[in-house]
Amino acid sequence: MSKILVTGGTGYIGSHTVVELQNAGYDVVIVDNLDNSSIQILDQITEITGKKPEFYELDLCDEAATVDLIAKNPDISGVIHFAAHKAVGESVQKPLKYYRNNFFSLINLLTAFAGREVNFVFSSSCTVYGQPDKLPVTEEAPVKRAESPYGNTKQIAEEILVEVSGANSNYHVISLRYFNPVGAHESALIGELPIGVPQNLVPFITQSAIGKRGPITVFGDDYNTPDGSCVRDYIHVVDLAKAHIAALRRQEEAKMSGNFEIFNIGTGKGSSVLEVIKAFEESTGVKLDYKIGPRRAGDVEQVWGDVSKAENELGWKAELGLEDMMKSAWAWENYIKEHPFN
Ligand code: NAD
Ligand code: WQD
C-alpha cells in the first residue's frame, strides 16, 4: 500500500484524516511542528487504529530539513498538506506570520518533490468565495477579493499550485475547498483543540455548555436570512477526512482531468447560527445560554456549497448531519475535561 505524507497530521482535520487513511490501509508519515497541536494526539490515533503513525517534528518552513525528509522517503507517493496557520482574526493582526508560514511551507514541500511523481491534496477553504453572488456556490464561482491575509494565502496557494502543476506534469494536485468543519471522531479520542478563546462557533458552544466560557453571543440576527442569523455549510470532520481518501484514489487511478482540480467539500445544506444552537440543545439535551450581539466584522451573510462535482467525480458524499456533529463535539468536550491535553 502506498505511503502518504500528512503535514499538520496532529492537527484537527489532519488527525481525523490519518485515522481514515490508516483504516483504508495506507501507511502514514506525519510531519508537524506542534505549533497548534499536541504530541499526545499520536497516542490517541494509535488507540483508535491500533497502529502508530510515523512522526517527524519538523517545521516545513525549514527548507533543508523538508527536502532531506522527502529525499529519505522515496516511497512517499502522496501528500495531504494541512499544515498552515488558520486563525482569520490573527492573520489580520499578523499578516507576515501567515504569509511566511503558509507560503514557505507549501513552496518547500513542492520543492522537495521536484522531479518526483506526487499526488498532492491541498486544504483550501470556502473563504475564497467571500459572499457568493449565487447559492449554492459552485467551483466555477469567481474568487472574491480576500477579506483577510489568511484567506489570501488560500487564494494565492491555489494559484501557485495551478502554475506549478501546469509547468510540471509530475504534480497531480487536488484542492479541496472545505466549508465549515465541525464535530469529532465517534470514539471522542480526537477532536478540535482550540488554543485560548475559540473564535469558531461550535467549539465556543461546547466550551460554554461545559462551563469553561460564559454565554454565547450570536453575531447578528438582522441578516437577510430566514431567521436573521448567518448561514453556513457545516460538515462533519470525519466526512471531510474521507473526502481526502476519495481525492487520493482519484489521483492514484489517474482519473484526474489535467493536473489540477478543485472540489467543494460540504454537505450542500446551509444551517443558521440559531439552528446550530437548537441542534446542539436537542441532540445533547443540554440547554445553552446565548444572547444576540452585533454583527462580527468580515462575516459573510450566507454560504453553502454545491457539492455535486465531488459526488459525481470523487464518488464522495457527506453522510453525517448536524445532530452527529453536535453530539460528537459534545462527547469530545467532555472527554478533554476528564483527560486534559498538554
Ligand atoms: P490545525 O491548526 O488544527 O492543524 C494544522 C497543523 O499544522 C497543526 O498541528 C500545526 O501545528 C501544524 N503546522 C502549522 N504550521 C506548520 C509548519 N510550518 N510546519 C509543520 N507543521 C505546521 O488546523 P485544522 O483546522 O486541522 O486545519 C487544517 C488545514 O485546513 C489548514 O490548512 C486550514 O487552513 C484548512 N482549513 C481549515 C478549516 C477549519 O475551519 N478548521 C476550514 C477550511 C480550511
Ligand atoms: C460560523 C458562524 C459567525 C462564533 C471560519 C473562517 C473560514 C473557515 C471556517 C478556514 C458565523 C457565527 C461564531 C460565535 C457566532 N476556516 N458565530 N458566535 O466564520 O464561517 O469561517 O472558519 O478556512 O475561513 O472564516 O466560522 O465558526 O467562526 O462562524 O454567532 O461566538 O457562527 O458569525 O456566522 P466562519 P465560525
Coordinates of C-alpha atoms and ligand atoms in Angstrom, one line a residue:
M1 CA 0.0 0.0 0.0
S2 CA 1.3 3.4 -0.7
K3 CA 2.8 5.7 1.8
I4 CA 1.2 9.1 2.4
L5 CA 2.7 12.2 4.0
V6 CA 0.3 14.1 6.1
T7 CA 1.5 17.6 7.0
G8 CA -0.2 19.0 10.0
G9 CA -1.3 15.5 10.8
T10 CA -1.6 16.0 14.6
G11 CA -4.0 18.9 14.0
Y12 CA -7.7 18.9 13.9
I13 CA -8.6 17.8 10.4
G14 CA -5.2 16.1 9.9
S15 CA -5.6 13.7 12.8
H16 CA -9.1 12.6 11.6
T17 CA -7.6 12.1 8.1
V18 CA -4.7 10.0 9.5
V19 CA -7.3 7.7 11.1
E20 CA -9.2 7.3 7.9
L21 CA -6.0 6.7 5.9
Q22 CA -4.9 4.0 8.3
N23 CA -8.3 2.4 8.2
A24 CA -8.1 2.4 4.4
G25 CA -4.8 0.5 4.7
Y26 CA -2.4 3.4 3.9
D27 CA 1.0 3.8 5.6
V28 CA 1.1 7.3 7.1
V29 CA 4.0 9.6 7.8
I30 CA 3.1 12.7 9.8
V31 CA 5.1 16.0 9.8
D32 CA 4.0 18.6 12.3
N33 CA 5.9 21.3 14.3
L34 CA 3.3 21.0 17.1
D35 CA 2.7 24.8 16.8
N36 CA -1.1 24.2 17.1
S37 CA -1.4 20.6 18.3
S38 CA -0.3 18.2 20.9
I39 CA 2.1 15.2 20.6
Q40 CA -0.5 13.2 22.7
I41 CA -2.7 13.1 19.6
L42 CA -0.3 10.4 18.3
D43 CA -1.3 8.1 21.2
Q44 CA -4.9 8.9 20.6
I45 CA -4.7 8.0 16.9
T46 CA -2.9 4.8 17.9
E47 CA -5.6 3.9 20.4
I48 CA -8.3 4.2 17.6
T49 CA -6.5 2.4 14.8
G50 CA -4.0 0.2 16.7
K51 CA -1.2 1.5 14.5
K52 CA 1.2 4.3 15.5
P53 CA 1.9 6.6 12.6
E54 CA 5.5 7.5 11.8
F55 CA 6.0 11.0 13.1
Y56 CA 8.6 13.8 12.4
E57 CA 8.6 17.0 14.4
L58 CA 9.6 19.5 11.8
D59 CA 8.9 23.0 10.7
L60 CA 8.1 22.9 6.9
C61 CA 9.5 26.5 6.7
D62 CA 12.9 24.8 7.2
E63 CA 13.7 24.1 3.5
A64 CA 16.8 21.9 4.1
A65 CA 15.0 19.7 6.7
T66 CA 12.0 19.3 4.5
V67 CA 14.0 18.4 1.4
D68 CA 16.1 16.0 3.4
L69 CA 13.0 14.3 4.9
I70 CA 11.4 13.8 1.5
A71 CA 14.7 12.6 -0.1
K72 CA 15.0 10.0 2.7
N73 CA 11.4 8.7 2.0
P74 CA 11.4 7.8 -1.7
D75 CA 8.4 5.6 -1.3
I76 CA 6.0 8.6 -0.4
S77 CA 3.5 8.7 -3.3
G78 CA 1.1 11.2 -1.9
V79 CA 0.9 14.3 0.3
I80 CA -2.0 15.8 2.1
H81 CA -1.0 19.3 3.0
F82 CA -2.9 20.5 6.1
A83 CA -0.1 22.4 7.8
A84 CA -0.9 26.1 7.9
H85 CA -1.9 28.9 10.3
K86 CA -5.7 29.3 10.2
A87 CA -6.9 32.0 12.5
V88 CA -8.6 34.6 10.4
G89 CA -8.6 37.4 13.1
E90 CA -4.9 36.8 14.0
S91 CA -4.0 36.9 10.3
V92 CA -5.3 40.5 10.1
Q93 CA -3.1 41.5 13.1
K94 CA 0.0 39.5 11.9
P95 CA -0.2 39.2 8.1
L96 CA 3.5 38.3 7.7
K97 CA 3.3 35.4 10.2
Y98 CA 0.6 34.0 7.9
Y99 CA 2.3 34.7 4.6
R100 CA 5.6 33.3 5.8
N101 CA 4.2 30.1 7.3
N102 CA 1.6 29.3 4.7
F103 CA 3.7 30.0 1.7
F104 CA 7.1 28.9 2.8
S105 CA 5.7 25.5 3.9
L106 CA 3.9 25.0 0.6
I107 CA 6.9 26.1 -1.6
N108 CA 9.4 24.0 0.4
L109 CA 7.2 20.9 0.1
L110 CA 6.7 21.4 -3.6
T111 CA 10.5 21.9 -4.0
A112 CA 11.2 18.7 -2.1
F113 CA 9.2 16.7 -4.6
A114 CA 10.8 18.3 -7.7
G115 CA 11.4 15.6 -10.3
R116 CA 9.3 13.1 -8.5
E117 CA 5.8 11.9 -9.3
V118 CA 3.4 13.0 -6.5
N119 CA -0.3 13.1 -5.7
F120 CA -0.9 16.4 -3.8
V121 CA -4.1 17.2 -1.9
F122 CA -4.3 20.8 -0.6
S123 CA -6.5 22.2 2.2
S124 CA -8.4 25.1 0.7
S125 CA -11.4 26.9 2.0
C126 CA -14.8 28.2 1.1
T127 CA -13.4 31.5 2.3
V128 CA -12.1 32.0 -1.3
Y129 CA -15.7 32.6 -2.4
G130 CA -16.4 35.5 0.0
Q131 CA -20.1 36.3 -0.3
P132 CA -21.0 34.4 -3.5
D133 CA -23.5 36.0 -5.9
K134 CA -25.3 32.7 -6.4
L135 CA -26.1 29.9 -3.9
P136 CA -25.3 27.1 -3.6
V137 CA -21.8 28.2 -4.7
T138 CA -20.1 26.0 -7.4
E139 CA -16.4 25.6 -8.0
E140 CA -16.9 27.9 -11.1
A141 CA -17.9 30.9 -9.0
P142 CA -15.4 33.8 -9.2
V143 CA -12.9 34.0 -6.3
K144 CA -13.6 37.2 -4.5
R145 CA -11.0 39.6 -3.1
A146 CA -9.9 38.0 0.2
E147 CA -11.2 39.5 3.4
S148 CA -8.1 38.5 5.3
P149 CA -4.5 37.6 4.8
Y150 CA -5.4 34.1 5.8
G151 CA -8.0 33.9 3.0
N152 CA -5.4 35.4 0.7
T153 CA -2.9 32.7 1.5
K154 CA -5.5 30.1 0.3
Q155 CA -6.3 32.0 -2.9
I156 CA -2.6 32.5 -3.8
A157 CA -1.7 29.0 -2.8
E158 CA -4.2 27.7 -5.3
E159 CA -2.6 29.9 -8.0
I160 CA 0.8 28.6 -7.0
L161 CA -0.5 25.1 -7.4
V162 CA -2.1 25.8 -10.8
E163 CA 1.2 27.2 -12.1
V164 CA 3.5 24.5 -10.6
S165 CA 1.3 21.6 -11.8
G166 CA 0.9 23.4 -15.2
A167 CA 4.7 23.6 -15.6
N168 CA 5.5 20.1 -14.2
S169 CA 3.2 17.2 -15.1
N170 CA 4.6 15.1 -12.3
Y171 CA 2.5 17.1 -9.7
H172 CA -1.1 15.9 -9.6
V173 CA -3.0 18.4 -7.4
I174 CA -6.4 18.4 -6.0
S175 CA -7.5 21.4 -4.0
L176 CA -10.4 20.7 -1.6
R177 CA -12.4 23.8 -0.6
Y178 CA -13.8 22.9 2.8
F179 CA -16.9 24.6 4.1
N180 CA -17.2 24.7 8.0
P181 CA -15.6 21.5 9.6
V182 CA -17.1 20.7 13.0
G183 CA -17.5 17.7 15.3
A184 CA -15.1 15.0 16.4
H185 CA -14.3 11.3 15.9
E186 CA -17.0 9.0 17.3
S187 CA -14.6 7.5 19.8
A188 CA -14.2 11.0 21.3
L189 CA -10.5 10.4 21.4
I190 CA -9.6 13.1 18.9
G191 CA -11.2 16.4 18.1
E192 CA -10.6 20.1 17.8
L193 CA -8.2 21.6 20.5
P194 CA -8.6 25.4 20.3
I195 CA -6.0 27.4 22.0
G196 CA -7.4 30.2 24.1
V197 CA -10.9 31.6 23.5
P198 CA -12.4 29.8 20.5
Q199 CA -13.3 32.1 17.6
N200 CA -15.4 29.4 15.8
L201 CA -19.0 28.7 16.7
V202 CA -19.0 25.0 17.6
P203 CA -16.0 25.0 20.0
F204 CA -17.5 28.1 21.7
I205 CA -20.8 26.3 22.1
T206 CA -19.3 23.2 23.7
Q207 CA -17.0 25.3 26.0
S208 CA -19.9 27.4 27.0
A209 CA -22.0 24.4 27.7
I210 CA -19.4 22.8 29.9
G211 CA -18.9 26.0 31.9
K212 CA -15.5 27.0 30.5
R213 CA -16.9 30.1 28.9
G214 CA -19.8 32.5 29.5
P215 CA -22.9 32.8 27.3
I216 CA -22.6 32.5 23.5
T217 CA -23.1 35.7 21.5
V218 CA -24.9 35.2 18.2
F219 CA -23.1 37.7 15.9
G220 CA -26.1 39.4 14.4
D221 CA -29.8 38.5 13.9
D222 CA -30.6 41.1 11.3
Y223 CA -29.1 39.4 8.2
N224 CA -31.3 38.7 5.2
T225 CA -31.7 35.0 6.1
P226 CA -34.7 33.1 7.2
D227 CA -34.1 33.7 11.0
G228 CA -31.7 36.7 10.6
S229 CA -28.6 34.8 11.7
C230 CA -25.7 33.9 9.3
V231 CA -25.9 30.6 7.4
R232 CA -23.0 28.2 6.8
D233 CA -22.5 24.7 5.4
Y234 CA -21.3 22.7 8.5
I235 CA -19.5 19.5 7.6
H236 CA -18.6 16.6 10.0
V237 CA -14.8 16.3 10.2
V238 CA -15.0 12.6 9.7
D239 CA -16.9 13.1 6.4
L240 CA -14.3 15.7 5.5
A241 CA -11.4 13.3 6.3
K242 CA -13.0 10.7 4.0
A243 CA -13.0 13.2 1.1
H244 CA -9.2 13.2 1.2
I245 CA -9.1 9.4 0.7
A246 CA -11.5 9.8 -2.3
A247 CA -9.2 12.5 -3.7
L248 CA -6.1 10.3 -3.4
R249 CA -7.9 7.4 -5.0
R250 CA -8.8 9.6 -8.0
Q251 CA -5.2 10.6 -8.3
E252 CA -4.0 7.0 -7.9
E253 CA -6.4 5.7 -10.5
A254 CA -5.3 8.5 -12.9
K255 CA -8.9 9.8 -13.3
M256 CA -8.0 13.5 -13.0
S257 CA -8.7 15.7 -16.0
G258 CA -5.4 17.6 -16.2
N259 CA -3.1 18.2 -13.3
F260 CA -5.2 20.5 -11.2
E261 CA -8.7 20.1 -9.9
I262 CA -10.9 21.8 -7.3
F263 CA -13.7 20.3 -5.3
N264 CA -16.2 21.8 -2.8
I265 CA -16.4 19.7 0.3
G266 CA -19.5 20.4 2.3
T267 CA -23.0 18.9 2.8
G268 CA -24.7 21.2 0.3
K269 CA -27.1 22.4 3.0
G270 CA -27.0 25.7 4.9
S271 CA -27.7 26.0 8.6
S272 CA -28.1 29.2 10.6
V273 CA -26.3 30.0 13.9
L274 CA -29.7 29.7 15.7
E275 CA -30.3 26.3 14.0
V276 CA -26.9 25.1 15.2
I277 CA -27.7 26.2 18.7
K278 CA -31.0 24.4 18.6
A279 CA -29.5 21.3 17.1
F280 CA -26.9 21.2 19.9
E281 CA -29.6 21.6 22.6
E282 CA -31.9 18.9 21.0
S283 CA -29.2 16.4 20.3
T284 CA -27.4 16.6 23.7
G285 CA -30.3 17.7 26.0
V286 CA -28.0 20.5 27.3
K287 CA -29.5 24.0 27.4
L288 CA -27.4 26.8 26.1
D289 CA -27.2 30.3 27.4
Y290 CA -27.0 32.7 24.5
K291 CA -27.6 36.3 23.6
I292 CA -27.9 38.3 20.4
G293 CA -25.0 40.6 19.8
P294 CA -23.8 42.9 16.9
R295 CA -22.5 41.5 13.6
R296 CA -18.9 40.4 13.5
A297 CA -16.7 42.3 11.1
G298 CA -15.9 40.4 8.0
D299 CA -18.6 37.7 8.3
V300 CA -20.3 36.7 5.1
E301 CA -24.1 36.6 5.4
Q302 CA -24.7 33.1 3.9
V303 CA -22.8 30.4 2.1
W304 CA -23.3 26.8 1.3
G305 CA -21.8 24.6 -1.3
D306 CA -22.9 22.9 -4.5
V307 CA -21.2 19.6 -3.8
S308 CA -22.4 17.7 -6.9
K309 CA -18.9 17.8 -8.5
A310 CA -17.5 15.9 -5.5
E311 CA -20.4 13.5 -5.6
N312 CA -20.1 12.8 -9.3
E313 CA -16.3 12.8 -9.8
L314 CA -14.9 11.8 -6.4
G315 CA -17.8 9.5 -5.6
W316 CA -17.9 11.1 -2.2
K317 CA -20.8 12.4 -0.2
A318 CA -21.3 13.7 3.3
E319 CA -23.2 11.1 5.4
L320 CA -23.4 12.7 8.8
G321 CA -25.8 15.5 9.8
L322 CA -25.9 18.4 12.4
E323 CA -27.0 16.0 15.1
D324 CA -23.9 13.8 14.7
M325 CA -21.7 16.9 14.5
M326 CA -23.1 18.3 17.8
K327 CA -23.2 15.0 19.7
S328 CA -19.6 14.2 18.8
A329 CA -18.3 17.7 19.5
W330 CA -20.0 17.5 23.0
A331 CA -18.6 14.0 23.7
W332 CA -15.1 15.3 22.8
E333 CA -15.5 18.4 25.1
N334 CA -16.4 16.0 27.9
Y335 CA -13.5 13.8 27.1
I336 CA -11.0 16.6 27.3
K337 CA -12.4 17.8 30.6
E338 CA -11.6 14.4 32.1
H339 CA -8.3 14.0 30.1
P340 CA -6.7 17.4 29.7
F341 CA -4.1 17.7 26.9
N342 CA -0.7 19.4 27.2
Ligands
NAD1 P1 -4.9 22.8 12.9 O1 -4.2 24.1 13.4 O2 -5.6 22.0 13.9 O3 -3.8 21.9 12.2 C1 -2.8 22.4 11.4 C2 -1.5 21.7 11.9 O4 -0.4 22.2 11.1 C3 -1.2 22.0 13.4 O5 -1.0 20.7 14.0 C4 0.1 22.8 13.3 O6 0.9 22.5 14.4 C5 0.7 22.4 12.0 N1 1.6 23.3 11.4 C6 1.3 24.6 11.1 N2 2.4 25.2 10.5 C7 3.3 24.3 10.4 C8 4.7 24.2 9.8 N3 5.2 25.3 9.3 N4 5.3 23.0 9.8 C9 4.8 21.9 10.4 N5 3.6 21.9 10.9 C10 2.8 23.1 10.9 O7 -5.9 23.2 11.7 P2 -7.0 22.4 11.0 O8 -8.3 23.0 11.4 O9 -6.8 21.0 11.1 O10 -6.8 22.9 9.5 C11 -6.0 22.1 8.6 C12 -6.0 22.8 7.3 O11 -7.3 23.0 6.8 C13 -5.3 24.2 7.3 O12 -4.6 24.4 6.1 C14 -6.5 25.2 7.3 O13 -6.2 26.4 6.8 C15 -7.5 24.4 6.4 N6 -8.9 24.7 6.7 C16 -9.4 24.6 8.0 C17 -10.7 25.0 8.2 C18 -11.3 24.9 9.6 O14 -12.3 25.6 9.9 N7 -10.7 24.2 10.6 C19 -11.6 25.4 7.2 C20 -11.0 25.4 5.9 C21 -9.7 25.1 5.6
WQD2 C1 -19.7 30.5 12.0 C2 -20.9 31.3 12.2 C3 -20.4 33.6 13.0 C4 -18.8 32.4 16.9 C5 -14.2 30.4 9.6 C6 -13.2 31.0 8.7 C7 -13.2 30.3 7.3 C8 -13.1 28.8 7.5 C9 -14.0 28.3 8.5 C10 -10.7 28.3 7.4 C11 -20.7 32.8 11.7 C12 -21.2 32.8 14.0 C13 -19.4 32.4 15.6 C14 -19.6 33.0 17.9 C15 -21.4 33.4 16.4 N1 -11.8 28.5 8.1 N2 -20.6 32.9 15.4 N3 -20.9 33.4 17.6 O1 -16.5 32.5 10.1 O2 -17.9 30.8 8.9 O3 -15.5 30.5 9.0 O4 -13.9 29.0 9.8 O5 -10.6 28.3 6.2 O6 -12.2 30.8 6.6 O7 -13.5 32.4 8.4 O8 -16.8 30.1 11.0 O9 -17.3 29.1 13.2 O10 -16.2 31.4 13.1 O11 -18.6 31.1 12.4 O12 -22.5 33.8 16.2 O13 -19.2 33.0 19.1 O14 -21.1 31.4 13.6 O15 -20.8 34.9 12.9 O16 -21.9 33.2 11.2 P1 -16.7 31.1 9.7 P2 -17.1 30.4 12.5

